Tab-separated table of C-alpha atoms (C1' of nucleotides) in Angstrom:
chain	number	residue	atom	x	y	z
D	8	UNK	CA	0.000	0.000	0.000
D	9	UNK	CA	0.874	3.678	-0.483
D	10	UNK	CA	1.985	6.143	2.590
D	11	UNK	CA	-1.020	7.897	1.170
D	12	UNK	CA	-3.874	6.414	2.600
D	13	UNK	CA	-4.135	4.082	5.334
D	14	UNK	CA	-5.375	6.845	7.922
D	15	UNK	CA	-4.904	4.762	10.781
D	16	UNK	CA	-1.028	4.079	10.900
D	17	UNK	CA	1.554	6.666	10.490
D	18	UNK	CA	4.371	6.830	7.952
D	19	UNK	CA	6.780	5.814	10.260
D	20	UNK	CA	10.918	5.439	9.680
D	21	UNK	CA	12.972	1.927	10.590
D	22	UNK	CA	12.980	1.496	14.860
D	23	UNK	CA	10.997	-0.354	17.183
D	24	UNK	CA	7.161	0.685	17.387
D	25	UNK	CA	5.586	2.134	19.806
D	26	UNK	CA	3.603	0.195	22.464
D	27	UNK	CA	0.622	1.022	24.180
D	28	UNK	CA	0.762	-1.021	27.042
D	29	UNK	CA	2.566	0.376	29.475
D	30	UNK	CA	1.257	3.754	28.256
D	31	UNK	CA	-2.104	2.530	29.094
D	32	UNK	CA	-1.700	0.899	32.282
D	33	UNK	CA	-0.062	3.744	34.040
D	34	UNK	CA	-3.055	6.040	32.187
D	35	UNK	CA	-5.281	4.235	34.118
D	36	UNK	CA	-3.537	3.628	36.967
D	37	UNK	CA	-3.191	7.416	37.157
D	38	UNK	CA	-7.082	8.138	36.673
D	39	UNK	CA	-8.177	6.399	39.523
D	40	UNK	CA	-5.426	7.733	41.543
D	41	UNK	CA	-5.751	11.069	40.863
D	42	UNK	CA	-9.525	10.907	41.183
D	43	UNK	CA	-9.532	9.313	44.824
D	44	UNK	CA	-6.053	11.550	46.412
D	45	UNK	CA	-5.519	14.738	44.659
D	46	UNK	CA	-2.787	16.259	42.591
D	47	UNK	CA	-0.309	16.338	45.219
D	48	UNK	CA	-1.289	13.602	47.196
D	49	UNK	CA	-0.808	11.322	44.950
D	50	UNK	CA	3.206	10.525	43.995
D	51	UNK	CA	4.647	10.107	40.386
D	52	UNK	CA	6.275	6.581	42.070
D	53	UNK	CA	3.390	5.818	43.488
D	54	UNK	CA	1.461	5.186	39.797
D	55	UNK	CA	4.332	3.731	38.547
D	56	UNK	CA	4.536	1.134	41.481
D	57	UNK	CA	0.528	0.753	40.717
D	58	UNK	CA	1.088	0.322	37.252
D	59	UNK	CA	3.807	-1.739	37.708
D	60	UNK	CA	6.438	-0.212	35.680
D	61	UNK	CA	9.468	2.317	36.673
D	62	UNK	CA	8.857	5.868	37.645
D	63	UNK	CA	11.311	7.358	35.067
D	64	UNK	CA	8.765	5.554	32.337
D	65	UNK	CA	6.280	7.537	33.604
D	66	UNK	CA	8.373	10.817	32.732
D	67	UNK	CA	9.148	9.481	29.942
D	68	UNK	CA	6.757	8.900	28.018
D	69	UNK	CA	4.043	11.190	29.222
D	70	UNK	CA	7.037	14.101	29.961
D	71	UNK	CA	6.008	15.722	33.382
D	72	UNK	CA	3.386	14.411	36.364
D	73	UNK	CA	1.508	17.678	35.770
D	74	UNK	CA	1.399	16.710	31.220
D	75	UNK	CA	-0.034	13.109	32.765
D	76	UNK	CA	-2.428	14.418	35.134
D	77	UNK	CA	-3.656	16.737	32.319
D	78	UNK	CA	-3.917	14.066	29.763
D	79	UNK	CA	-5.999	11.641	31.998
D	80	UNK	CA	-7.873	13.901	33.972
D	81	UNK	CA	-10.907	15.863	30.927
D	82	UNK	CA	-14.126	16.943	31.259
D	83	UNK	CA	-14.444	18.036	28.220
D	84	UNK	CA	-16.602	14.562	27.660
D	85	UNK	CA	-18.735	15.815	30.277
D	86	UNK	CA	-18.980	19.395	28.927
D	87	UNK	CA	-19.839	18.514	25.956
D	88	UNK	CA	-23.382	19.983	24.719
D	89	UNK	CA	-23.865	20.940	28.386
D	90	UNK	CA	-25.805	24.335	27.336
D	91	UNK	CA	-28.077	22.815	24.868
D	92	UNK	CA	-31.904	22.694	24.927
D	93	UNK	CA	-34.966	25.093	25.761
D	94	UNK	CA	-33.589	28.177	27.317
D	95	UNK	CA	-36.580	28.115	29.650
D	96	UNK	CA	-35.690	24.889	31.655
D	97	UNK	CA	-31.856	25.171	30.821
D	98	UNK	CA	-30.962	26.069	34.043
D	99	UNK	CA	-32.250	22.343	35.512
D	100	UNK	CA	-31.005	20.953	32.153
D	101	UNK	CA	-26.845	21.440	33.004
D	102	UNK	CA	-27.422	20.688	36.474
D	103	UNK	CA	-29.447	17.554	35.752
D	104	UNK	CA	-26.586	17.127	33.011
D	105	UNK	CA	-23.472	17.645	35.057
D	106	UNK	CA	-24.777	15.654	38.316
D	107	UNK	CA	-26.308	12.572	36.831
D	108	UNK	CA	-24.651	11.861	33.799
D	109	UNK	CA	-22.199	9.012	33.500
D	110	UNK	CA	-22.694	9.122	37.388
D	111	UNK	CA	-21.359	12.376	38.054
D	112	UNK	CA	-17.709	11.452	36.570
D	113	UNK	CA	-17.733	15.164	35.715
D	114	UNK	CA	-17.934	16.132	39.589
D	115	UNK	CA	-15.294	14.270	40.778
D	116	UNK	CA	-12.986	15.025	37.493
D	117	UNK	CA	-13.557	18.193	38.343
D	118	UNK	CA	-12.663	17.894	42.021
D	119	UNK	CA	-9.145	16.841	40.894
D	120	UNK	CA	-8.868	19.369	38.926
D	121	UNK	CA	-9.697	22.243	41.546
D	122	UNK	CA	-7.520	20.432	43.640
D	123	UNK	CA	-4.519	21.118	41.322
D	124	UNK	CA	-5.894	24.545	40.557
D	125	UNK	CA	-2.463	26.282	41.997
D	126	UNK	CA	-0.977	25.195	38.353
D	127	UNK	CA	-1.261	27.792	35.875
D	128	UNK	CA	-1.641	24.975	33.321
D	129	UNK	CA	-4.306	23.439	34.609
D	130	UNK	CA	-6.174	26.621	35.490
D	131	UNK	CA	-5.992	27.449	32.083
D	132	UNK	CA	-7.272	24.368	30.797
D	133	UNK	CA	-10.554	24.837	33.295
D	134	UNK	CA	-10.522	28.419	31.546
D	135	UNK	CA	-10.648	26.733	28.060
D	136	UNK	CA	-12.790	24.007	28.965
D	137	UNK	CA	-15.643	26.335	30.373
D	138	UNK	CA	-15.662	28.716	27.653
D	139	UNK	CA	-15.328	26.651	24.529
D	140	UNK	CA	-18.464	24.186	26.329
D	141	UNK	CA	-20.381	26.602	28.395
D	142	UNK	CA	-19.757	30.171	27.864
D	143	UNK	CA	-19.318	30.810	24.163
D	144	UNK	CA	-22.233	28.377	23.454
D	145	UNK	CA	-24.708	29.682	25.534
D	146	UNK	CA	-23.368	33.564	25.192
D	147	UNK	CA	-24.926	32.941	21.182
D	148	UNK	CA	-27.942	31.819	22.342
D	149	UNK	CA	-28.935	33.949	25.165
D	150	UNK	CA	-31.114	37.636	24.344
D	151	UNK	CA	-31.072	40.728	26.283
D	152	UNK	CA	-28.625	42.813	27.616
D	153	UNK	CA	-24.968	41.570	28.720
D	154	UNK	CA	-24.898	38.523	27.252
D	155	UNK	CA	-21.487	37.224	27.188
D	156	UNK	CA	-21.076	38.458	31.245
D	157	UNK	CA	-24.095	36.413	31.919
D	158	UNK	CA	-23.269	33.434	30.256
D	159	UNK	CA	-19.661	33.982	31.910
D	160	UNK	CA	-21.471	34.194	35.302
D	161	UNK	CA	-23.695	30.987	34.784
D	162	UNK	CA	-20.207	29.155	34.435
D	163	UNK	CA	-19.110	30.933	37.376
D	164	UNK	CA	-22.292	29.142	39.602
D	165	UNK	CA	-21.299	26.164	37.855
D	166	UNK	CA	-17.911	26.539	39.067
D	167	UNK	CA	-18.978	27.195	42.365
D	168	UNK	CA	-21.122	23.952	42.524
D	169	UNK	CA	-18.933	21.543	41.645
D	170	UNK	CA	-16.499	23.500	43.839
D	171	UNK	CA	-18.328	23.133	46.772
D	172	UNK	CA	-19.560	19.234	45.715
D	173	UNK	CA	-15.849	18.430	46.377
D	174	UNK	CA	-15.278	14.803	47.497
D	175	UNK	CA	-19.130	14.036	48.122
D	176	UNK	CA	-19.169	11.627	45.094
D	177	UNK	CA	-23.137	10.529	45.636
D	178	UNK	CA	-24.431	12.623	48.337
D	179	UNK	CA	-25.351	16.236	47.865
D	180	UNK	CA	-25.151	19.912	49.755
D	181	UNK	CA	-25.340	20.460	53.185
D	182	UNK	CA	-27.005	16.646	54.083
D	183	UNK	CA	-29.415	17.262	51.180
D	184	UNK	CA	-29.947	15.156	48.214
D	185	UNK	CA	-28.555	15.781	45.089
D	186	UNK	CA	-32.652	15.897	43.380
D	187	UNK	CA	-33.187	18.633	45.824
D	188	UNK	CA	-30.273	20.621	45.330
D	189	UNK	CA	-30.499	20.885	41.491
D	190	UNK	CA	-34.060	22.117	41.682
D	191	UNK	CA	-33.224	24.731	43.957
D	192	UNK	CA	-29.760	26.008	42.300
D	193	UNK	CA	-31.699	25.789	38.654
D	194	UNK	CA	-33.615	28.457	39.790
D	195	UNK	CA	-29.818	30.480	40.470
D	196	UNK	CA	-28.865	29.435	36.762
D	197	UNK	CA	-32.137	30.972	35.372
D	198	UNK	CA	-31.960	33.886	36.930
D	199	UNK	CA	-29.124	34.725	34.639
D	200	UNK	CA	-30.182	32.813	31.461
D	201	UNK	CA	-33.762	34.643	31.279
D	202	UNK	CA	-33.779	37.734	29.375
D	203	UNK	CA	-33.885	40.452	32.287
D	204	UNK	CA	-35.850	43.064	30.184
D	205	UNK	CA	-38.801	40.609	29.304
K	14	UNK	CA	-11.782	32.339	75.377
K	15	UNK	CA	-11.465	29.934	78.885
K	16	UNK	CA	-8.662	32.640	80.146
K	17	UNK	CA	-9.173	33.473	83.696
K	18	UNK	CA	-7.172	36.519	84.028
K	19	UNK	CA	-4.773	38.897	82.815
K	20	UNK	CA	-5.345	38.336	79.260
K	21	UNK	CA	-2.175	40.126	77.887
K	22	UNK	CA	0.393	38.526	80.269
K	23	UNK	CA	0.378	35.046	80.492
K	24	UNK	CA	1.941	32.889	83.710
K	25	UNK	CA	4.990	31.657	82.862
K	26	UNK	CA	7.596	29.699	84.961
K	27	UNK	CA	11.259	30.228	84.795
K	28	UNK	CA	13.356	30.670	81.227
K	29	UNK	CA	13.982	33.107	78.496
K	30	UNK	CA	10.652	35.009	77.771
K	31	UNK	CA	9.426	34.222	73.911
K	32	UNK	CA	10.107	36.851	71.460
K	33	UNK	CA	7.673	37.937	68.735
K	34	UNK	CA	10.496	38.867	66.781
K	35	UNK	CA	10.902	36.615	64.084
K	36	UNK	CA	7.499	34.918	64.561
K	37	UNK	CA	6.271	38.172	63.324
K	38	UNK	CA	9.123	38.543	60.294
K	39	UNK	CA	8.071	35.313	59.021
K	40	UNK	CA	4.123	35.733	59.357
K	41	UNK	CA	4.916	39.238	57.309
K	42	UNK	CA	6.893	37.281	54.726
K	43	UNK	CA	4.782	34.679	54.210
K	44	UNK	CA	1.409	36.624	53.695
K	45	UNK	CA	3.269	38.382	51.019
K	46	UNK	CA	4.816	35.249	49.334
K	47	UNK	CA	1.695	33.184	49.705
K	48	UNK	CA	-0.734	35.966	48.199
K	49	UNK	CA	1.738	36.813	45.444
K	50	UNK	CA	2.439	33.281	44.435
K	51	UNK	CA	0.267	30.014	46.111
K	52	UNK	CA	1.117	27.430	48.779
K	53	UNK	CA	2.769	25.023	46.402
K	54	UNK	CA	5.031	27.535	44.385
K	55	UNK	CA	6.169	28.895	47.679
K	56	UNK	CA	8.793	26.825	49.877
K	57	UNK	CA	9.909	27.445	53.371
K	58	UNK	CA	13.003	27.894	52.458
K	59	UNK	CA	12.000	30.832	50.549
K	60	UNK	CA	9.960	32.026	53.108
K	61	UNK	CA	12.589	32.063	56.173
K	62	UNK	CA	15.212	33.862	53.254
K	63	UNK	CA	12.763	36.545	52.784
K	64	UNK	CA	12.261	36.859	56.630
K	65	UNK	CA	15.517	36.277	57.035
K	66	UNK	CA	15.786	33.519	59.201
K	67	UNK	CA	16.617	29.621	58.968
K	68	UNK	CA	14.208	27.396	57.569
K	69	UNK	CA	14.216	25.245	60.603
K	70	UNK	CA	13.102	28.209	62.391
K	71	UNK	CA	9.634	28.773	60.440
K	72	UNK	CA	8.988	24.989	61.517
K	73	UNK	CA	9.721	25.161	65.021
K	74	UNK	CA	7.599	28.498	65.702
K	75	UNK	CA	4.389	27.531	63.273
K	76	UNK	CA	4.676	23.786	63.618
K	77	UNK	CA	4.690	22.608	59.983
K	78	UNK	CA	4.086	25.023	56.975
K	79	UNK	CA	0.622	24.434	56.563
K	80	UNK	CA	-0.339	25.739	59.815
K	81	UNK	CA	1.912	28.670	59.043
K	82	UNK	CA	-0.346	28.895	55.662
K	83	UNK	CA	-3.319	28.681	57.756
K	84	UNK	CA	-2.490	31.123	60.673
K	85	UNK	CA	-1.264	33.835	58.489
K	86	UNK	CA	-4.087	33.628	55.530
K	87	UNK	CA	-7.654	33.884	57.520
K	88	UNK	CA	-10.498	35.061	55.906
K	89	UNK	CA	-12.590	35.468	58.656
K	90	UNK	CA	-12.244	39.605	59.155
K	91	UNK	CA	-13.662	40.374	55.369
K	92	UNK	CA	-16.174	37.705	56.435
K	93	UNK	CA	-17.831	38.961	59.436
K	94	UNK	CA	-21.137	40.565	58.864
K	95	UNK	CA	-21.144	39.575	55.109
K	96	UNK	CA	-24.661	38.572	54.997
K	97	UNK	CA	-26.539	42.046	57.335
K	98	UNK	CA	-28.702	44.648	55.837
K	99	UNK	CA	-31.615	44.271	53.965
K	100	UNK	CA	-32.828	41.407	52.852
K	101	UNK	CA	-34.165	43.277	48.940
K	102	UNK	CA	-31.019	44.258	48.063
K	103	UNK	CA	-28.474	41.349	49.968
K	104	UNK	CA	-27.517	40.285	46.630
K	105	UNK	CA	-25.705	43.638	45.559
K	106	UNK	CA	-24.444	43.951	49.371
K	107	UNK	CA	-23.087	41.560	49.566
K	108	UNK	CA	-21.119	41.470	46.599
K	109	UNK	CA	-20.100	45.087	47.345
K	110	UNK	CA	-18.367	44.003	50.466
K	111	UNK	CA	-16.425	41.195	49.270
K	112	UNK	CA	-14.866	42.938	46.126
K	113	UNK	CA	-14.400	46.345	47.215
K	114	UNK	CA	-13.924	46.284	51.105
K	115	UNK	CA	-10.378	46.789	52.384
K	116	UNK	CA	-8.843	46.502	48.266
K	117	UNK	CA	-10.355	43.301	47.798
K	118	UNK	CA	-8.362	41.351	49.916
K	119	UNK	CA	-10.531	39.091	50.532
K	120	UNK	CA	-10.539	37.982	46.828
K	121	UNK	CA	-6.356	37.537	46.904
K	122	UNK	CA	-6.722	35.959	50.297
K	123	UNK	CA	-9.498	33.389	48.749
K	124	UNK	CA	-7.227	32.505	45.946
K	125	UNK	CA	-4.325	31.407	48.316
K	126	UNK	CA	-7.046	29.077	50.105
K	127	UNK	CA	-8.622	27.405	46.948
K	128	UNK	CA	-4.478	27.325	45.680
K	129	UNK	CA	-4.066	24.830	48.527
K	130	UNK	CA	-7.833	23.324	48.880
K	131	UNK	CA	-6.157	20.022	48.647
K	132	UNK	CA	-5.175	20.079	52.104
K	133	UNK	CA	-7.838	18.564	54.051
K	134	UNK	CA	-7.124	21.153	56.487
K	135	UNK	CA	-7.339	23.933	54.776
K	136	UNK	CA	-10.857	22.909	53.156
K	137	UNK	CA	-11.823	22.250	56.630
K	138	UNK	CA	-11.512	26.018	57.563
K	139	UNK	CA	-13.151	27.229	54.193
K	140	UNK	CA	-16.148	25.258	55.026
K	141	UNK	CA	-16.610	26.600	58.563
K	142	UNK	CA	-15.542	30.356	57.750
K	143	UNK	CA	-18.289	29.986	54.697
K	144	UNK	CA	-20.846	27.980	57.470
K	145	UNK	CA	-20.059	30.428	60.248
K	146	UNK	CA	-20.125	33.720	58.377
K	147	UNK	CA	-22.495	33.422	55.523
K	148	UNK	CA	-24.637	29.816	55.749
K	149	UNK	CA	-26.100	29.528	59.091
K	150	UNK	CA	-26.305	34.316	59.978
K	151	UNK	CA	-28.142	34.090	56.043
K	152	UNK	CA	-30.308	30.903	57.171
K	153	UNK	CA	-31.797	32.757	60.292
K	154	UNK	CA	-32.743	36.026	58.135
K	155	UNK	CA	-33.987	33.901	55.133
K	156	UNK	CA	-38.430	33.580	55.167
K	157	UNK	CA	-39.891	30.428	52.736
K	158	UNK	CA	-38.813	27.007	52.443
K	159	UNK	CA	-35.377	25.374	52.100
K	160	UNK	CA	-34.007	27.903	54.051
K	161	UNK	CA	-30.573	26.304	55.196
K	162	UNK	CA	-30.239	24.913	51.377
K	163	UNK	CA	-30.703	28.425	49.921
K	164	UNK	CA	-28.425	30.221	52.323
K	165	UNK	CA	-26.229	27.566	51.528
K	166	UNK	CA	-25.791	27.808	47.726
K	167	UNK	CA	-25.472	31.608	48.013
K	168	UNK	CA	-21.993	30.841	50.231
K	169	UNK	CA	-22.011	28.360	46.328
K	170	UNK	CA	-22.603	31.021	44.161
K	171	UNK	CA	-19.916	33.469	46.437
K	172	UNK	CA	-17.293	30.315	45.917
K	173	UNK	CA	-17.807	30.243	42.378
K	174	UNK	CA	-17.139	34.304	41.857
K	175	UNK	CA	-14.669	34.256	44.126
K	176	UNK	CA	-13.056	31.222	42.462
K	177	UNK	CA	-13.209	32.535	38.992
K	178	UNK	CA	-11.388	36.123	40.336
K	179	UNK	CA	-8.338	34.376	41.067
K	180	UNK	CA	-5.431	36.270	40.279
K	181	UNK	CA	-7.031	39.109	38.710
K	182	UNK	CA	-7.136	41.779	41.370
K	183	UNK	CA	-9.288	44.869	40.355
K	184	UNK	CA	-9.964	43.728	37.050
K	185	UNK	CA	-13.501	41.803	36.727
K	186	UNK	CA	-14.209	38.978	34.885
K	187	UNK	CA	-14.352	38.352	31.402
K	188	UNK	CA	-12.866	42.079	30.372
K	189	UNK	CA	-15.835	43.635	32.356
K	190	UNK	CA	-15.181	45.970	35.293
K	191	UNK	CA	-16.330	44.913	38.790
K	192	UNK	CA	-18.746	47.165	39.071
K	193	UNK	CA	-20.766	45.518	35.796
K	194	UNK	CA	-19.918	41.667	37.077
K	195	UNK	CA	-21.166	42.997	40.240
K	196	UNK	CA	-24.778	44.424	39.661
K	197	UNK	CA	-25.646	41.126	37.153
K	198	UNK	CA	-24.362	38.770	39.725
K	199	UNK	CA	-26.031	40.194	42.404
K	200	UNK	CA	-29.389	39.222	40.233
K	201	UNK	CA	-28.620	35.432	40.670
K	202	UNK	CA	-27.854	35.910	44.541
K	203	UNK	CA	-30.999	37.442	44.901
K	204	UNK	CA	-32.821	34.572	43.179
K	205	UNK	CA	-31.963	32.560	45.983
K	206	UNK	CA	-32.531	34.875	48.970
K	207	UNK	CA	-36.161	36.222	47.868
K	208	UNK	CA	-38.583	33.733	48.796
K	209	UNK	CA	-39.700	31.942	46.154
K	210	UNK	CA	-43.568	31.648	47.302
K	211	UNK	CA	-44.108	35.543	47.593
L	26	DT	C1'	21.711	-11.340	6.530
L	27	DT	C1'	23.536	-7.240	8.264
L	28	DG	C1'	23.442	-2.744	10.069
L	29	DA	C1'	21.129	1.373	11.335
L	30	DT	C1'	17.530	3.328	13.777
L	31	DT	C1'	13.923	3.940	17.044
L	32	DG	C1'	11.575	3.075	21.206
L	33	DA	C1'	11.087	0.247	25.797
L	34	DG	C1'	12.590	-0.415	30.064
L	35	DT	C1'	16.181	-0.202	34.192
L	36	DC	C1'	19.259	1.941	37.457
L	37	DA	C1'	21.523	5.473	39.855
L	38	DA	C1'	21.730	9.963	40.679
L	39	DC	C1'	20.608	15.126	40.927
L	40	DG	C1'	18.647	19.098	43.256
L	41	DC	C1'	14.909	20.570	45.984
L	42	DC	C1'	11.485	19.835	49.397
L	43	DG	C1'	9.408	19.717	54.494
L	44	DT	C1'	10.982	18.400	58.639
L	45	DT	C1'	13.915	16.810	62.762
L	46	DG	C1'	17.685	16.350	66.108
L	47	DG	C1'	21.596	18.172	68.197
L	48	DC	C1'	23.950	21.817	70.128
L	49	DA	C1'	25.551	26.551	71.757
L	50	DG	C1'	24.033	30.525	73.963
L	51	DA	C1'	20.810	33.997	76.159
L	52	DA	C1'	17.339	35.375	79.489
L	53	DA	C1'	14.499	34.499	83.026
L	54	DG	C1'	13.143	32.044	87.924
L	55	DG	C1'	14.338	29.106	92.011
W	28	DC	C1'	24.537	29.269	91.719
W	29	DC	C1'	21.554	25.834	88.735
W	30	DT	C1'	17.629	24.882	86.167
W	31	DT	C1'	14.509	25.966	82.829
W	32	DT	C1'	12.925	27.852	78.602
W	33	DC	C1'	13.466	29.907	74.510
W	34	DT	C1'	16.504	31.491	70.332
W	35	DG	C1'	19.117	30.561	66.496
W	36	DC	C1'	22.126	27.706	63.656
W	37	DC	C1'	23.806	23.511	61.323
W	38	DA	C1'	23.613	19.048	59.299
W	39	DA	C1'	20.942	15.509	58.053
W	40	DC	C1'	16.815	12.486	56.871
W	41	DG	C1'	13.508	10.526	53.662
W	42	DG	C1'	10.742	11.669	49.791
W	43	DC	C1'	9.831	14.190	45.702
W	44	DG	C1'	9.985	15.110	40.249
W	45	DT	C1'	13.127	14.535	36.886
W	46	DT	C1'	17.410	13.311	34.023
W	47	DG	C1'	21.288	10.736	31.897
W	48	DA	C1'	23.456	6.626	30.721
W	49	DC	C1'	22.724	2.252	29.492
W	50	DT	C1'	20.875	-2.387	27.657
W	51	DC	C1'	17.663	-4.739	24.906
W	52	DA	C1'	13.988	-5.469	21.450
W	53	DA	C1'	11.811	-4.617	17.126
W	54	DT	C1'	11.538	-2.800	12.784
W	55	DC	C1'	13.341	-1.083	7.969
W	56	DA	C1'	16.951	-0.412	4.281
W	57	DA	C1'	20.771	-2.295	1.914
DNA sequence: TTGATTGAGTCAACGCCGTTGGCAGAAAGG
DNA sequence: CCTTTCTGCCAACGGCGTTGACTCAATCAA
């Protein structure tokens, strides 16, 4: 075959090829370590000894702790068409989204993430994240006055939420259940979505 | 607050009286190093060479550097009375107080806490500043139902703003000057403090 | 087949980190 | 006096993220 098709491998010169296998075991041994410590509670030896392979592998092939954290902790999965439907019940539609959905992978994602929120790379990627899913979406849709500032402060209550849902993987807010909570924090989101001049 | 007397001398046996000296050097030092940068990108080290001092020194007087993070970055003064005045216009108020009382430093200071919300500790004292100052003074003042649950996701909605201000001090968010993000925010606050049957 | 090239995986080490123990001296009380 | 308590300094510990040198395996070109 020609080097011009074949989409799925890549012209590659003589040398060994790359394997996946370590590079997938210590991506998933990182996930679920990250996701239960934190960023810094959580050791670059410590995945490799859970992944079973040497630390310096783990620099190597995914360069830093802080490139491997960002590479297996997204929530751009979860993001993802997070600000579409009727702008009348959108408010309860992310919430209902972003807490039930996959079983709330995006809240505890996200909880990692905050936790490693001193980084400037990974506060930028939270920066990106929110306004390529949330705010530049639903600035286009909104009406009324201010639009992009609201649509940047209904990412802000979103922050806030899944700030303050920290480590509380099932259970919601202050002893109350999650149901309860959305219905009541909707009404937050709305406030800001609903065209004030109408 | 169990002192029986003589609350500015304390009984003391025999030995060299303690000196506030370099306590107070390194508290100085490390407010300034910890707002400026966060608690991971600053090291004790850096912190005793700025106060001028040996790094052994900062552990012995504070106990470990997270209780010297902790001691000398409270949030509890630009806290208290966050949540008095009138309950139509609570939204804007408070709002007003957090980013414009005493230069915002209550938005710097928050930074350096979320920087570090890892640390059990350290979340620990977020959620009873927010619980002490803003969730259960609001709750009391707050008429309808879900009282405790709406108080509580205003001290949400005052996480997320305050989370999403990191690092910029005077400037608002998204381009927009405070005093814009202020009045629209203040909206979605007071969706949650009107009561919803009246 | 042979040789070159590329990546996998291992080991020891670097510099920095928070923290601890030891030790010399100073300032108080008995 | 001696004891106690605190200061300040030094060296060191174990752990961290990361790097360099090295061996070995797999592939291609000649």
């Amino acid at each position: 075959m020609t080097e011009t098709d074949a989409p799925t491998t890549v012209r590659r010169g003589p040398g060994r090829p790359p394997s996946t296998h370590a590079q997938e075991a210590i991506r998933v041994a990182a996930r679920r370590l990250f996701s239960a410590k934190s960023y810094g509670g959580v050791s670059v030896r410590e995945v490799a000894a859970a992944a079973g392979v040497d630390p310096s592998l783990v620099i190597r092939h995914f360069g830093s702790k802080e490139a491997l954290f960002l590479q297996t902790m997204t929530v751009d999965e979860s993001f993802r068409g997070l600000v579409e439907g009727p702008l009348e019940e959108l408010g309860r539609l992310i919430l209902e989204r972003l807490l039930t959905v996959r079983g709330g992978a995006a809240v505890s994602t996200y909880a990692a993430l905050i936790g490693a929120i001193d980084r400037p790379e990974v506060r930028s990627y939270l920066e990106a994240s929110a306004d390529r899913h949330v705010v530049r979406p639903l600035a286009e849709r909104l009406t009324g006055p201010d639009r992009h500032l609201r649509a940047r402060l209904v990412a802000t209550q979103v922050n806030g939420l899944l700030f303050d849902l920290r480590g509380r993987p099932d259970a919601g807010l202050a002893g109350r259940p999650t149901a309860e909570v959305l219905q009541v924090y909707a009404r937050a989101l709305q406030a800001l979505i609903d065209d004030p001049t109408a």
